[in-house]
Coordinates of C-alpha atoms in Angstrom, one line a residue:
M1 CA -4.9 5.2 9.0
N2 CA -4.5 4.0 5.5
V3 CA -8.0 4.5 4.0
A4 CA -7.7 1.6 1.6
K5 CA -6.2 -0.7 3.7
E6 CA -7.5 -0.1 7.2
L7 CA -10.7 2.0 7.0
H8 CA -12.2 0.5 4.0
G9 CA -14.5 -2.6 5.2
M10 CA -14.7 -1.4 8.7
T11 CA -17.9 -2.0 10.5
V12 CA -20.1 1.0 11.4
L13 CA -22.1 0.6 14.8
N14 CA -24.8 2.6 16.5
A15 CA -22.9 3.8 19.7
G16 CA -26.1 3.5 21.7
S17 CA -27.5 0.3 20.7
G18 CA -24.6 -1.6 19.1
E19 CA -26.7 -2.4 16.1
K20 CA -24.6 -2.7 12.9
L21 CA -25.4 0.1 10.4
G22 CA -23.2 -0.8 7.7
E23 CA -19.6 -1.0 6.4
V24 CA -17.2 1.8 5.5
T25 CA -16.7 1.9 1.7
D26 CA -14.7 4.8 1.5
A27 CA -13.5 8.2 3.3
L28 CA -14.7 11.6 1.8
I29 CA -11.9 13.9 1.7
H30 CA -12.0 17.8 0.8
A31 CA -9.1 17.6 -1.6
T32 CA -7.5 21.0 -1.1
Q33 CA -8.4 21.7 2.6
G34 CA -7.0 18.3 3.5
R35 CA -9.5 17.1 5.7
M36 CA -11.8 14.2 5.9
I37 CA -15.5 15.4 5.9
G38 CA -17.3 12.1 6.0
I39 CA -17.4 8.5 5.2
A40 CA -19.5 6.5 2.7
L41 CA -20.9 3.3 3.9
R42 CA -23.1 0.7 2.5
T43 CA -26.0 -0.4 4.8
P44 CA -27.0 -4.1 5.4
E45 CA -29.7 -3.6 3.0
G46 CA -27.2 -2.5 0.4
E47 CA -28.0 1.2 0.2
M48 CA -25.0 3.7 -0.2
R49 CA -25.2 6.3 2.7
A50 CA -22.9 8.8 4.1
L51 CA -22.1 10.2 7.6
A52 CA -20.5 13.5 8.1
T53 CA -17.6 13.7 10.5
R54 CA -19.7 15.3 13.4
D55 CA -21.7 11.8 13.5
F56 CA -19.1 9.3 14.1
F57 CA -15.9 8.3 15.9
I58 CA -13.4 6.0 14.4
G59 CA -12.2 3.4 16.8
V60 CA -9.5 0.5 16.7
D61 CA -12.0 -2.1 15.4
A62 CA -15.2 -0.1 14.4
V63 CA -16.6 3.1 13.5
M64 CA -19.2 4.3 16.1
A65 CA -22.0 6.4 14.8
A66 CA -23.5 9.0 17.2
I67 CA -26.9 7.7 18.6
E68 CA -28.7 10.4 16.6
A69 CA -26.5 10.3 13.6
R70 CA -28.0 11.9 10.4
F71 CA -27.3 9.5 7.3
E72 CA -26.8 11.6 4.1
T73 CA -27.5 10.6 0.7
L74 CA -24.3 10.5 -1.4
G75 CA -24.2 13.4 -3.7
Q76 CA -27.1 15.3 -1.9
S77 CA -25.7 16.4 1.3
E78 CA -24.6 20.1 2.1
A79 CA -22.6 18.8 4.9
L80 CA -20.4 16.7 2.5
T81 CA -20.1 19.3 -0.4
G82 CA -16.8 19.4 -1.8
G83 CA -16.0 15.9 -0.7
V84 CA -14.1 13.4 -3.0
P85 CA -14.0 9.7 -2.3
A86 CA -10.4 8.9 -1.3
H87 CA -10.2 6.1 -3.8
E88 CA -10.8 8.8 -6.6
L89 CA -8.0 11.0 -5.5
V90 CA -5.6 7.9 -5.9
G91 CA -3.8 8.3 -9.2
A92 CA -4.3 11.9 -9.4
N93 CA -1.1 13.6 -10.8
I94 CA 0.7 16.2 -8.4
V95 CA 1.8 19.0 -10.5
T96 CA 3.6 22.2 -9.5
E97 CA 2.2 25.6 -10.3
D98 CA 4.9 25.8 -13.0
G99 CA 4.0 22.4 -14.6
K100 CA 6.4 20.1 -13.1
L101 CA 5.0 16.6 -12.4
L102 CA 6.1 15.4 -9.0
G103 CA 4.4 11.9 -9.1
R104 CA 0.9 10.5 -8.5
V105 CA -1.1 10.1 -5.2
S106 CA -0.6 6.4 -4.5
E107 CA -2.3 6.3 -1.1
V108 CA -4.6 8.4 1.2
Y109 CA -4.0 8.4 4.9
I110 CA -6.3 10.0 7.5
S111 CA -5.5 11.0 11.2
T112 CA -8.4 9.6 13.1
E113 CA -8.4 12.1 15.8
Q114 CA -8.2 15.3 13.9
H115 CA -9.7 13.9 10.6
Q116 CA -6.6 15.4 8.6
A117 CA -5.6 13.8 5.3
V118 CA -2.1 13.2 4.0
Y119 CA -1.3 12.0 0.5
H120 CA 1.5 9.5 -0.4
V121 CA 3.2 10.6 -3.6
A122 CA 5.3 8.1 -5.8
E123 CA 6.6 8.7 -9.2
S124 CA 6.2 5.3 -10.3
T125 CA 4.3 1.9 -9.5
L126 CA 7.8 0.3 -8.7
Q127 CA 8.7 3.2 -6.4
R128 CA 5.2 3.0 -4.8
F129 CA 5.7 -0.9 -4.3
F130 CA 9.1 -0.7 -2.5
G131 CA 8.0 2.2 -0.2
G132 CA 9.5 5.1 -2.1
G133 CA 8.1 8.6 -2.7
F134 CA 7.1 11.2 -0.2
Y135 CA 4.2 12.5 1.7
I136 CA 2.4 15.9 1.5
A137 CA -0.3 17.3 4.1
G138 CA -3.7 17.2 2.4
N139 CA -3.9 21.0 2.8
V140 CA -0.8 21.6 0.4
P141 CA -2.7 21.2 -2.9
R142 CA -3.8 24.5 -4.2
A143 CA -6.5 23.2 -6.7
Y144 CA -8.0 19.8 -7.7
S145 CA -9.1 19.4 -11.3
P146 CA -12.9 18.8 -11.9
D147 CA -12.0 15.7 -13.8
G148 CA -9.9 14.3 -10.9
V149 CA -6.7 14.0 -13.1
R150 CA -4.4 16.5 -11.2
M151 CA -3.7 18.3 -8.0
I152 CA -1.9 21.5 -8.3
V153 CA 0.7 22.2 -5.6
P154 CA 2.9 25.4 -4.9
D155 CA 6.4 25.4 -6.8
G156 CA 9.1 24.0 -4.6
T157 CA 6.7 21.6 -2.7
E158 CA 9.1 18.7 -3.3
N159 CA 11.9 20.8 -1.5
S160 CA 9.8 22.5 1.3
R161 CA 6.6 20.4 2.1
A162 CA 7.5 16.9 1.0
V163 CA 8.5 14.8 3.8
E164 CA 9.5 11.0 4.3
P165 CA 7.9 9.7 7.5
L166 CA 4.2 9.9 7.6
A167 CA 4.0 11.1 11.1
E168 CA 6.0 14.1 9.9
A169 CA 3.4 15.0 7.3
I170 CA 0.6 14.9 9.8
Q171 CA 2.5 17.3 12.1
S172 CA 3.5 19.6 9.3
R173 CA 0.0 20.8 9.0

C-alpha cells in the first residue's frame, strides 16, 4: 500500500461502535528497522493523535481501531519512539557506506498485514515519474540522519538488495 496515495486520508473507525475517530494523515515508520509502528490521524475535532500498530487493523476501505485503542499524543509516546512520518522519509538521500549516492526515497509503501516498510528509490524526478528506480526493504538502511537528509545503506546495495518489483522487495525481508 502506497502511504501517500492509499493510506493518507483513510477513515479511522472504532471497531465496536463504527464511530468515526478521524482520518489518517501519515504512517509512522521506524526508518532503519523497516516497520510501521503506528499511524498519525486528525480527529473530527482537529486534534493530531496517533495509534500504535497494536491498536488498529488496516482494511480495504478504512482503518479499524480496537475497541479499547489507546490514542497517543504525537511526540510523547513511548510506543511510537523512533517513528518518522513517512512523508519526512520522502526525499531522503540513499547513500552507501562508502559515500555513493544511489538516489532518493520517492515513495514509501507498507505491507498492511505485517506492517513492513519498503522504500522506492529513484535517481531523478524524471525517473520517478516514468516508474524507474528500484525498491529496497525498509530494514536495509543501517542509519537515518537526525536531520532526515540521508539514509546509509550497506555497500553494494544496488547489486545485492535492490529489486524491481515491489512484491519482491516485501518478500526479501
